[in-house]
Coordinates of C-alpha atoms in Angstrom, one line a residue:
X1 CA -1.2 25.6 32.6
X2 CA 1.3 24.6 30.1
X3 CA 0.9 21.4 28.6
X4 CA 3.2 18.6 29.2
X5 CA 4.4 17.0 26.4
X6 CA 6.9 14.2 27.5
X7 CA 3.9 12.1 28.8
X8 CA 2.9 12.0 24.9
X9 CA 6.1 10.7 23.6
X10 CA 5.9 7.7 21.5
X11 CA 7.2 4.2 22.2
X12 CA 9.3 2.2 19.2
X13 CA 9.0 -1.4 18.5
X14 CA 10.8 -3.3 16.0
X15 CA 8.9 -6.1 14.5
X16 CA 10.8 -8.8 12.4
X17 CA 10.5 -6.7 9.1
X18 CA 13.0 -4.4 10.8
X19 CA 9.9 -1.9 10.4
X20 CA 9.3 1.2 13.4
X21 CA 5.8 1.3 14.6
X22 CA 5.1 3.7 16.9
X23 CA 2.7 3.7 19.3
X24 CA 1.7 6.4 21.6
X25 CA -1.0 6.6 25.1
X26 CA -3.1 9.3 26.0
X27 CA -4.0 11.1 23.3
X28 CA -6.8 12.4 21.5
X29 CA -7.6 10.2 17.9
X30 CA -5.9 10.8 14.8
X31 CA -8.2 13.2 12.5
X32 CA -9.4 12.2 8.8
X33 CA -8.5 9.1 9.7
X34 CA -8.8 5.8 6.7
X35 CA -11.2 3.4 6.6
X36 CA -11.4 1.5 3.2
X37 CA -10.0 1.0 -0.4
X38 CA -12.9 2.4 -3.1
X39 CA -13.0 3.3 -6.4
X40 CA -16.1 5.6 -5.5
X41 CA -15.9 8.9 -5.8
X42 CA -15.9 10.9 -2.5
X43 CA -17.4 14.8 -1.9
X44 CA -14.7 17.4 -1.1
X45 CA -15.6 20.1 1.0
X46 CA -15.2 23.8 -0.4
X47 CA -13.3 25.0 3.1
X48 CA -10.0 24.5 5.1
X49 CA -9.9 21.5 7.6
X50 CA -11.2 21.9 10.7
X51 CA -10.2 18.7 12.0
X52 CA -8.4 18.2 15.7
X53 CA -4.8 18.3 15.7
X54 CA -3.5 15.2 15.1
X55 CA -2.2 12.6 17.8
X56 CA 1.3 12.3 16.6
X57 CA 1.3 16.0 17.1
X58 CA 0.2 16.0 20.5
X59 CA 3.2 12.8 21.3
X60 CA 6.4 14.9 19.5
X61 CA 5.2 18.0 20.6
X62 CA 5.5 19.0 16.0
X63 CA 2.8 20.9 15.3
X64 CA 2.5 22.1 12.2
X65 CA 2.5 25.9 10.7
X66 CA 0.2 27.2 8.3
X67 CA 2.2 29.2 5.6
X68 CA 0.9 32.5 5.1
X69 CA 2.7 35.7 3.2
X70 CA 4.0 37.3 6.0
X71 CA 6.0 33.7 7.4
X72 CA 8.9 31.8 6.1
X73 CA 7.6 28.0 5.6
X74 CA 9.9 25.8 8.4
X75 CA 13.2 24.3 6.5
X76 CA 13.8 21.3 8.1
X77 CA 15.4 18.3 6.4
X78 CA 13.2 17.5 3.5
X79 CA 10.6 20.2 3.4
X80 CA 11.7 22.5 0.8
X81 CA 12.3 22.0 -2.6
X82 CA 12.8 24.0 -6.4
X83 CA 9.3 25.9 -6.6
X84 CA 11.5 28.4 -9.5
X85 CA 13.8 27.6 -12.1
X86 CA 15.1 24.2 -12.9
X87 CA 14.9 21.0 -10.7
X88 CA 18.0 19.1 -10.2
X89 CA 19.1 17.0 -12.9
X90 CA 17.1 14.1 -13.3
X91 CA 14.3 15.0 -10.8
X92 CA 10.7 15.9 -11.9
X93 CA 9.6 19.6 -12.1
X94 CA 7.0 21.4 -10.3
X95 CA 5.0 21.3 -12.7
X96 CA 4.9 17.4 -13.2
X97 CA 4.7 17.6 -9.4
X98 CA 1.6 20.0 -8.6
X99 CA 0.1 19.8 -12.3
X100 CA -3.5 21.4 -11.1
X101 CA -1.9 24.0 -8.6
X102 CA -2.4 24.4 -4.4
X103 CA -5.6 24.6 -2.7
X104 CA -6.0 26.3 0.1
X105 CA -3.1 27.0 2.6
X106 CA -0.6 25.0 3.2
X107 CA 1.3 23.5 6.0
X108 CA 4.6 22.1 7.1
X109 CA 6.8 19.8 9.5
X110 CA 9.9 19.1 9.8
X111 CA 11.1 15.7 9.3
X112 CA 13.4 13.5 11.9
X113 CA 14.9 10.4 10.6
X114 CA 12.2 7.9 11.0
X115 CA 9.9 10.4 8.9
X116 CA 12.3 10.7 6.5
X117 CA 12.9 7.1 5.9
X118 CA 8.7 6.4 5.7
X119 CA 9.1 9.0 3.1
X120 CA 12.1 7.0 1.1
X121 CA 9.6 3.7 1.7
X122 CA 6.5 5.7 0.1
X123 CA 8.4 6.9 -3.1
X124 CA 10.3 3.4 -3.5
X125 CA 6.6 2.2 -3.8
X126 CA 5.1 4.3 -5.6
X127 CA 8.6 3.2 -8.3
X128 CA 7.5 -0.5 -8.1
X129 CA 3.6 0.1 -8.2
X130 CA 4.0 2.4 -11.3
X131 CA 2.2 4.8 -9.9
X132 CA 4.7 8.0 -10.7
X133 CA 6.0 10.8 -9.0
X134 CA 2.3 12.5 -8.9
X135 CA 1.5 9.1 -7.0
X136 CA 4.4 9.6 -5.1
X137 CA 3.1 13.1 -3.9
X138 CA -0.7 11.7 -2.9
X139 CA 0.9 9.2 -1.2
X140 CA 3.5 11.4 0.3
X141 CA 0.8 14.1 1.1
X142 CA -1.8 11.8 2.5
X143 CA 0.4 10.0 5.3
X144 CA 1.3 13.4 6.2
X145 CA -2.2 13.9 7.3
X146 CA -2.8 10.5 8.8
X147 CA -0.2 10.2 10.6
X148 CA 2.9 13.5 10.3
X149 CA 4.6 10.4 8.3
X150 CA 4.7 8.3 11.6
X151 CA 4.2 4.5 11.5
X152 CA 2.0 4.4 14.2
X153 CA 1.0 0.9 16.0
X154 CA -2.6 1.0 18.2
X155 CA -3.0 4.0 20.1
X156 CA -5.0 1.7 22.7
X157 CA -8.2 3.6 24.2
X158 CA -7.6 6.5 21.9
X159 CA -7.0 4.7 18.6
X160 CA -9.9 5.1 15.7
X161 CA -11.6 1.9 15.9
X162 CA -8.5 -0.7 14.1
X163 CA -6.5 2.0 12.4
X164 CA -2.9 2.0 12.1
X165 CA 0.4 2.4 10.2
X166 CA 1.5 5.5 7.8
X167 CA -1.8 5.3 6.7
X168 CA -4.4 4.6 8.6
X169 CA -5.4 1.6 7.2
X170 CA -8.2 -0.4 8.9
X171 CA -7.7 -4.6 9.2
X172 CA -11.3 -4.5 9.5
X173 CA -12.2 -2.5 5.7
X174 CA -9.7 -5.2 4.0
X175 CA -6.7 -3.2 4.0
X176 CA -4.3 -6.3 5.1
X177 CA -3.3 -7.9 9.3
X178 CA -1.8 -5.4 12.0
X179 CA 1.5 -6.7 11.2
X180 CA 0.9 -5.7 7.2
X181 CA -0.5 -2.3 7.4
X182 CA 2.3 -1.3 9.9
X183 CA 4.8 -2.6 7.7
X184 CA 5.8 0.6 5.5
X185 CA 6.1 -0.8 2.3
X186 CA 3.0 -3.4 2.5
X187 CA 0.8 -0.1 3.5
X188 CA 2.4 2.0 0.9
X189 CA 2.0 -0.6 -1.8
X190 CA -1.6 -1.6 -0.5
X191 CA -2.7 2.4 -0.6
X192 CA -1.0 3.0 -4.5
X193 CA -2.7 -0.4 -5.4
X194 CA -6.0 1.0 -4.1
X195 CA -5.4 4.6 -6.3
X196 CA -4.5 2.6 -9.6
X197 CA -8.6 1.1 -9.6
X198 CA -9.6 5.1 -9.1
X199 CA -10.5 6.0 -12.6
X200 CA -8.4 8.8 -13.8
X201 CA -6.7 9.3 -11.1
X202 CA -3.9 11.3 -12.9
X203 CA -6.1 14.2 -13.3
X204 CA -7.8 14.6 -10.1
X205 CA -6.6 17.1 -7.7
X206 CA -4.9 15.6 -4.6
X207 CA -7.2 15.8 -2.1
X208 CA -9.7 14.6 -3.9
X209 CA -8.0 11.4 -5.5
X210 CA -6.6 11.0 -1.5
X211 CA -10.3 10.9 -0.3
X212 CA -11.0 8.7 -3.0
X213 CA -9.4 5.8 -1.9
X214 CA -9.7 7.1 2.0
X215 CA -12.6 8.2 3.0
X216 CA -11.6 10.4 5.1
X217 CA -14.2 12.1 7.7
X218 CA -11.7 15.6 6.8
X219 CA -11.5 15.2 3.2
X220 CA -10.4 18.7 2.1
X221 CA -7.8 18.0 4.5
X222 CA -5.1 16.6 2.3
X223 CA -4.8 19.6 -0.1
X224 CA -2.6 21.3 2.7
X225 CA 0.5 19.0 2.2
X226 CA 0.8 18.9 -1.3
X227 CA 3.7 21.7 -1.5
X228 CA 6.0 20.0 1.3
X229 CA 5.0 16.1 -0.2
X230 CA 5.9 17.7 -3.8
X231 CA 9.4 19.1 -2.1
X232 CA 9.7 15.4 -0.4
X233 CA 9.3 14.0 -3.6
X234 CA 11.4 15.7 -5.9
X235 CA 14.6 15.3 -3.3
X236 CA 13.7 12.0 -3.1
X237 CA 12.9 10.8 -6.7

């Protein structure tokens, strides 16, 4: 039978920030969800996530594509970017971007407007936090797994214990009230806070200076968003 998406499709609530949260009923939890800031050193597994597809998934009906050689990676508002030659003038290279390379396949959405402005929200924090456009891109990439760059309020029966916003972020582990941690830029700055007390940070890969601070249950599952979060990134910068 074919599935019904419509029945999935989020509800948007303004709160007095002027902030989007979505919220969406009858769905299956978020995978790799957060739980707590650390400066602990998590284990990365040596595989591809196997994780569930991801609720917001399920509620927009976006699920996302693997890139292999023989498919062209979607182009949908921000999810390409300069992988040859020269970046634009004054935005940061690939290279500054994705300094220890890709690992493992990667995947893609495309971005609608509320994406795309959680994605402006991320990169102005990672600006203010001093946390650089490499901290832009693990920030980027790891909302992209948490949540497709949704800003998701309590997904009721379904929701992973207290986890919410672009993050994940649990009221529970410390990470700030409901009404902060679905407040874009208080979860953005709260997350790049959290990475700046992970000791050398800057030369991790991504996925494992993500897991680092979430401690995620998919840790490996990160790595696959680093291309489109670098593309974000440099368009954005």
């Amino acid at each position: 039978m074919k599935a019904d998406f419509t029945r999935w499709l989020p509800a948007i609530a303004k709160d007095s920030y002027r902030k989007t949260a979505l919220s969406v009923a009858g769905v299956a939890a978020l995978g790799g969800l957060a739980l707590a800031p650390t400066a602990a050193a998590a284990p990365v597994t040596s595989g591809p996530h196997q994780g569930a597809v991801a609720a917001i998934d399920l509620a927009t009906g976006k699920a996302a594509t693997s890139a292999r050689q023989d498919e062209q990676p979607v182009e949908s508002g921000l999810t390409t970017g300069s992988a040859t030659g020269k970046p634009p003038a004054g935005k940061p290279s690939r290279a500054q971007l994705i300094p220890h390379g890709i690992e493992g396949a990667q995947s893609r959405v495309p971005l609608d407007d509320a994406q795309l402005a959680n994605a402006r929200t991320i990169v102005d924090a990672a600006k203010k936090t001093g946390v650089g456009d490499r901290g832009a891109v693990i920030g980027i990439a790891t909302s992209l797994q948490e949540s497709k760059l949704y800003n998701l309020g309590h997904l009721g029966a379904y929701n992973d214990h207290d986890s919410q916003g672009l993050f994940q972020q649990r009221p529970s582990s410390g990470w700030g009230t409901p009404d902060q941690i679905t407040d874009p830029e208080y979860a953005a700055t709260a997350f790049f806070t959290a990475l700046k007390n992970v000791g050398g940070w800057q030369d991790l890969p991504l996925t494992t200076a993500a897991q680092t601070v979430q401690v995620s249950a998919f840790p490996y599952a990160y790595a696959q968003w680093e291309e489109q979060a670098a593309d974000i990134v440099q368009q954005l910068w």
